[in-house]
C-alpha positions as CSV (number, residue, x, y, z in Angstrom):
1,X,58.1,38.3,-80.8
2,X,57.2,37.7,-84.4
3,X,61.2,37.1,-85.2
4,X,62.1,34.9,-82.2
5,X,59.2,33.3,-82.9
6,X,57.9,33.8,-79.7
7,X,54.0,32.5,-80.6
8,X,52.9,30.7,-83.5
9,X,50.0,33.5,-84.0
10,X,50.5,37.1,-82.5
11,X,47.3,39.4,-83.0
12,X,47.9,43.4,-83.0
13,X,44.9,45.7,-81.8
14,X,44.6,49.2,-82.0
15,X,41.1,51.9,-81.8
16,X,43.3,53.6,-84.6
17,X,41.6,52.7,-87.7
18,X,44.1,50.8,-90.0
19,X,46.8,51.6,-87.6
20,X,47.4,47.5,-86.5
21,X,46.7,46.4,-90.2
22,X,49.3,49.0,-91.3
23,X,51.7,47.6,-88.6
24,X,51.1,43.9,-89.1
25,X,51.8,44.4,-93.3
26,X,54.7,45.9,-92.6
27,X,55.9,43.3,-90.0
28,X,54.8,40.7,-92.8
29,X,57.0,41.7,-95.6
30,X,60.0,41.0,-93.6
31,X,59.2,37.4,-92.9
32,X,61.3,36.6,-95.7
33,X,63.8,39.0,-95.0
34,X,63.9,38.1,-91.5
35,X,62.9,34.1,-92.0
36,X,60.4,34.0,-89.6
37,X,56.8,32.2,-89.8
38,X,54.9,33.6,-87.4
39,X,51.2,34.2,-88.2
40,X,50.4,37.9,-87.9
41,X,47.1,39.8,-87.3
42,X,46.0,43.4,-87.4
43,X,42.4,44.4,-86.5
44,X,40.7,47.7,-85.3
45,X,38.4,47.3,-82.1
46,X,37.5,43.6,-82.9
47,X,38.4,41.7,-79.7
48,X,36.9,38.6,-81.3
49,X,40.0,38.5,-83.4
50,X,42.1,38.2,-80.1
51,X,39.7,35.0,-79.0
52,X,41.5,32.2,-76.8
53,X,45.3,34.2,-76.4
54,X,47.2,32.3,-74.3
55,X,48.7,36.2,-73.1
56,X,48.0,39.2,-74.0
57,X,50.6,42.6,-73.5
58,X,48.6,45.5,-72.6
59,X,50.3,49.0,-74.0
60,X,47.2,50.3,-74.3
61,X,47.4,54.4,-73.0
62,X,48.2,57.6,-73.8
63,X,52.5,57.6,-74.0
64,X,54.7,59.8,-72.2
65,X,55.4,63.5,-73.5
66,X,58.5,65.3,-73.0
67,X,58.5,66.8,-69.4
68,X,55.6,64.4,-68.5
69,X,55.8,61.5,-65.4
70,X,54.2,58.2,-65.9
71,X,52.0,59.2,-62.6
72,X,50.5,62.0,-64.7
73,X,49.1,59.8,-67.2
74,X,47.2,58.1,-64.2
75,X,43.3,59.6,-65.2
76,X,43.7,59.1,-68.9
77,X,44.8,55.4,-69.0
78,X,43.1,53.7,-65.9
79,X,39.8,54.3,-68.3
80,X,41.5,53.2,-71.2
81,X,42.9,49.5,-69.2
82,X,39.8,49.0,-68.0
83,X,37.9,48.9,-71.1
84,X,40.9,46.9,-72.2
85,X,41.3,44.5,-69.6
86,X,36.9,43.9,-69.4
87,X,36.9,43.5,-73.5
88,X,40.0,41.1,-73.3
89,X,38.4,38.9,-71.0
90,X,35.3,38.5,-73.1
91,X,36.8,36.5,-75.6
92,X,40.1,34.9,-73.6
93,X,39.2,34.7,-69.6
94,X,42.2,32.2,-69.1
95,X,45.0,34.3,-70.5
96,X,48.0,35.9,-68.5
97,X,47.6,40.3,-69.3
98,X,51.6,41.6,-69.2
99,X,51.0,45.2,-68.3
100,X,53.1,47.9,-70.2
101,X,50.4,51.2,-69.7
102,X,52.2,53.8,-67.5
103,X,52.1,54.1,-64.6
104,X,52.6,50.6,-64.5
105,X,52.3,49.4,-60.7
106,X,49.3,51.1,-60.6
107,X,48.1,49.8,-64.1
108,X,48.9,46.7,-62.5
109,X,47.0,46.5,-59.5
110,X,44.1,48.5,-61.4
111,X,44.1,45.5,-64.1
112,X,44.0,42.5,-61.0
113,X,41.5,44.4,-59.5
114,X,39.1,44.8,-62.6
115,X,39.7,41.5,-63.7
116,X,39.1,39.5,-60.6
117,X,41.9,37.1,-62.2
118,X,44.6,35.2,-59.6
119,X,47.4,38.0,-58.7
120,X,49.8,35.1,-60.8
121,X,48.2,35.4,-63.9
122,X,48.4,39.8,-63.7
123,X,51.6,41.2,-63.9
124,X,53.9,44.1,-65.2
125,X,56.7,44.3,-67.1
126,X,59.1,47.3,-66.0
127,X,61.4,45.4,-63.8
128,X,62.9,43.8,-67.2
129,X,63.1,47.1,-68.9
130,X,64.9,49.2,-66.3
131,X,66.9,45.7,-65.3
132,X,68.3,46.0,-68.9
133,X,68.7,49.7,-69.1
134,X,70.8,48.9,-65.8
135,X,73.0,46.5,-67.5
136,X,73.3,48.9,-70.7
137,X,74.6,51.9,-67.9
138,X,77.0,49.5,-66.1
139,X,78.6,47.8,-69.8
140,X,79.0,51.3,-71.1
141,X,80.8,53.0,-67.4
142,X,83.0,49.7,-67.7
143,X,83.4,49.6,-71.1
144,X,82.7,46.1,-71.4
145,X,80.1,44.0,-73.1
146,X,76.5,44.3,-71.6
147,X,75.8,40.0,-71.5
148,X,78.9,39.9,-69.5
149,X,77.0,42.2,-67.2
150,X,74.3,41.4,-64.6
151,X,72.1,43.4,-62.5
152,X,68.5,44.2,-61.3
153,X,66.4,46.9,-60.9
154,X,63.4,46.7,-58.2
155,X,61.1,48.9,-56.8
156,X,58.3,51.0,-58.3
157,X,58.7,51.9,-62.2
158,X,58.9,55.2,-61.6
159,X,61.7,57.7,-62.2
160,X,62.4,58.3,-58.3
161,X,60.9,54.9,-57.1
162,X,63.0,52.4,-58.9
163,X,65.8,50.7,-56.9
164,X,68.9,50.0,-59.0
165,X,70.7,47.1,-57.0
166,X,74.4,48.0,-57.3
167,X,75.4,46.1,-54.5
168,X,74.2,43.1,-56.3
169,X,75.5,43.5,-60.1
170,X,78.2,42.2,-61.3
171,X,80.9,41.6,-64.1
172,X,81.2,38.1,-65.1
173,X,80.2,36.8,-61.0
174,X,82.6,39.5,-59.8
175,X,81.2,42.4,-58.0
176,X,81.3,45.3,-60.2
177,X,82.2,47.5,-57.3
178,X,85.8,46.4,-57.6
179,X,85.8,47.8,-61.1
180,X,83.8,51.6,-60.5
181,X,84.1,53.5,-57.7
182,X,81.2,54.7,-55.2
183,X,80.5,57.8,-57.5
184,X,80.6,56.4,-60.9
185,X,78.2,53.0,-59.7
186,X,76.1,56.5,-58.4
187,X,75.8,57.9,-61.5
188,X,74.6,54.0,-63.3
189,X,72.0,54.1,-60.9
190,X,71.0,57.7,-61.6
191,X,71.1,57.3,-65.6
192,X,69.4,54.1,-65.0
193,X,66.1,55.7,-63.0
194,X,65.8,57.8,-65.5
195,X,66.6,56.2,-68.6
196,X,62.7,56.2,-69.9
197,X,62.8,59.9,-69.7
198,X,66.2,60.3,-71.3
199,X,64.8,58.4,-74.4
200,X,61.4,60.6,-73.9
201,X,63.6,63.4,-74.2
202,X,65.1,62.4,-77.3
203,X,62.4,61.3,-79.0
204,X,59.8,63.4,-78.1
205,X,57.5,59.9,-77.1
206,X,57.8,56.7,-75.0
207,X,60.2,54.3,-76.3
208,X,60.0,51.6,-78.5
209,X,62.7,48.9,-78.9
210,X,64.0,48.3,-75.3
211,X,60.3,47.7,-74.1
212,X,58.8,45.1,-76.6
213,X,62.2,43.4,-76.3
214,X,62.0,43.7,-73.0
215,X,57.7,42.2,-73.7
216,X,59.6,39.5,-76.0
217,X,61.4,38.2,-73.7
218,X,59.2,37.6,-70.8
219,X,56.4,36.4,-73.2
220,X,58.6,33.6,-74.5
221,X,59.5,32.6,-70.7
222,X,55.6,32.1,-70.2
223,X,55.3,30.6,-73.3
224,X,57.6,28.5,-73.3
225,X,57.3,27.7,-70.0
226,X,61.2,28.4,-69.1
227,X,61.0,29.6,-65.7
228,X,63.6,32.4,-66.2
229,X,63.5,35.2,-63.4
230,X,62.7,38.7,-64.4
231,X,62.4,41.2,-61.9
232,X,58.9,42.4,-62.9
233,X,55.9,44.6,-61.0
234,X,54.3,41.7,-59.4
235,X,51.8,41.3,-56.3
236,X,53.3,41.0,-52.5
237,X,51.7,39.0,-49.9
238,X,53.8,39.7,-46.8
239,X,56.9,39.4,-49.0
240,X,59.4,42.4,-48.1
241,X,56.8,43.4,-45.5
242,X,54.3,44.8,-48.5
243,X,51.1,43.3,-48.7
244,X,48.5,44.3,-51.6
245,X,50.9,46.2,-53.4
246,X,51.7,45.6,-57.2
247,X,55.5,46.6,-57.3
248,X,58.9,45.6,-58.8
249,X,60.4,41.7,-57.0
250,X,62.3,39.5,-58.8
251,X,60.3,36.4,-60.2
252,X,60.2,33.2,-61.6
253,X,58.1,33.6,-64.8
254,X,56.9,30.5,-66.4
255,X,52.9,29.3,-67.7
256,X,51.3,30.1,-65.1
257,X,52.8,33.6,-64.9
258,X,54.3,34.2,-62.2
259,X,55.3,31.1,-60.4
260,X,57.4,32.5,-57.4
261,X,58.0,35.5,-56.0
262,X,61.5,35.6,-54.3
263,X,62.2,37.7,-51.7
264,X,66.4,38.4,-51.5
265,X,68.6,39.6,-49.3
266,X,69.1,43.7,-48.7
267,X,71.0,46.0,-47.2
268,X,69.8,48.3,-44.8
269,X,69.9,51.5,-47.1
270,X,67.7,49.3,-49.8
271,X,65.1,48.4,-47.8
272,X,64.7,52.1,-46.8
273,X,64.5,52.6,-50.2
274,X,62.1,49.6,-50.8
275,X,59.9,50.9,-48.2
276,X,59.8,54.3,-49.0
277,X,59.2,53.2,-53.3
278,X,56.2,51.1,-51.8
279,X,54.6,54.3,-49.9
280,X,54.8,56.3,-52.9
281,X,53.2,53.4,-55.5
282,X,50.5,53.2,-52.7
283,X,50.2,56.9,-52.8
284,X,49.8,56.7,-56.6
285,X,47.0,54.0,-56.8
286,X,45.5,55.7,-54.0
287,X,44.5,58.0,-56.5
288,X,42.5,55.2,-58.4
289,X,39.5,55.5,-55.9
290,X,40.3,59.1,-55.7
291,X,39.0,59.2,-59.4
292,X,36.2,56.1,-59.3
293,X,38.1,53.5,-61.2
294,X,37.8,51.6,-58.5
């Protein structure tokens, strides 16, 4: 965000002590480097230094281990966002939260919920990840560039709930089905659902560039106020026959957040698959009154 400039101030909080300040110096000395004028602040625990944001990203949580599901980090975190979410609203009660805690959806809904702010103004952002990690998997089975590429991943972010529309990418407006066969576009999907694990894998935490680029770029939509549709974990009212479910739609994202829901055509497999990623996001944030957190 700092090097598109994205916002002309950007504020980093962590409970680590010196962990933002440590993050935001080191962000700072590449301003010159990286000609950008962003103004940049670290602080530990002082929500008064985040006073009147216009949005604020929520990563806030414990991060994925090797081995570990995003629903397993579901006690931990939902007491972590909503001591977030409560403190956050102290000092900016109009701003948009952009949830990033796992598991997402249900981050989501818990954040809406906590907040008592309009379902437009809480959203997530895993629909723009895994879209991207499913234009990455197509470019590199067609050996082609990945902006050439387009496709969208909806559903649940989750590793067996997302829904990787391969009926609906394509290569420069042409279908890319008349470029892989059924097996290889199998496999995109596949690599695609569980991309975020792959990386966990590999790294032995979360990731960390594809997801605040991913954060960038729907940020600047809001700010900017571009209207730009990310598939993102947004509320349904009636829209794909879900109603009070936070999951992954495509959306128009603009000031107000999210500005439309669209609700697109599917085949009959895909809404199976929609359906059945729905029952098992409502199965997770079930849990959340299981637990008290709400």
């Amino acid at each position: 965000m700092a090097i598109r400039e994205v916002a002309g101030e950007i504020v980093l909080l962590d409970i680590k002590e010196g962990l933002a300040e440590g993050k935001v110096l080191d962000m700072y000395q590449t301003a010159t480097l990286m000609d950008f004028d962003t103004t940049l602040t670290g602080v530990t625990n002082d929500y008064a230094a985040t006073a009147n944001s216009d949005v604020v990203v929520i990563t806030s949580g414990m991060p994925r281990k090797p081995g570990m599901t995003r629903e397993e980090l579901i006690g931990v975190n939902a007491g972590i966002v909503k001591d977030v979410v409560t403190n956050i609203l102290k000092y900016s009660p109009n701003a948009i939260l952009l949830l990033v805690s796992n598991p997402m959806d249900t981050m989501t809904y818990l954040a809406q919920k906590v907040s008592g702010l309009p379902a437009n103004r809480v959203f997530g952002m895993g629909g723009a990840l895994d879209s991207a990690r499913f234009r990455c998997y197509l470019a590199k089975a067609m050996n082609v560039c990945s902006n050439d590429v387009d496709g969208m991943v909806i559903g649940g972010h989750g590793d067996t709930t997302m829904i990787p529309l391969t009926s609906k990418a394509s290569y420069k407006g042409v279908p890319v089905s008349e470029f892989l066969d059924k097996e290889t576009l199998a496999k995109v999907a596949a690599d695609t659902m569980v991309g975020g694990a792959t990386l966990t894998k590999l790294l032995g935490t979360s990731a960390w560039y594809a997801p605040g680029a991913a954060v960038a770029r729907v940020v600047e939509s809001i700010i900017n106020d571009e209207k730009k549709v990310f598939a993102s974990c947004v509320h349904l009212d009636g829209q794909y026959g879900q109603k009070d479910i936070y999951i992954g739609a495509p959306a128009v994202i603009g000031r107000n957040g999210v500005e439309k829901v669209l609700e697109i055509s599917l085949t009959e497999e895909e809404k199976a698959a929609f359906a059945k990623s729905a029952e098992a996001v409502r199965k997770t944030a079930s849990v959340l009154t299981e637990i008290g957190a709400l």
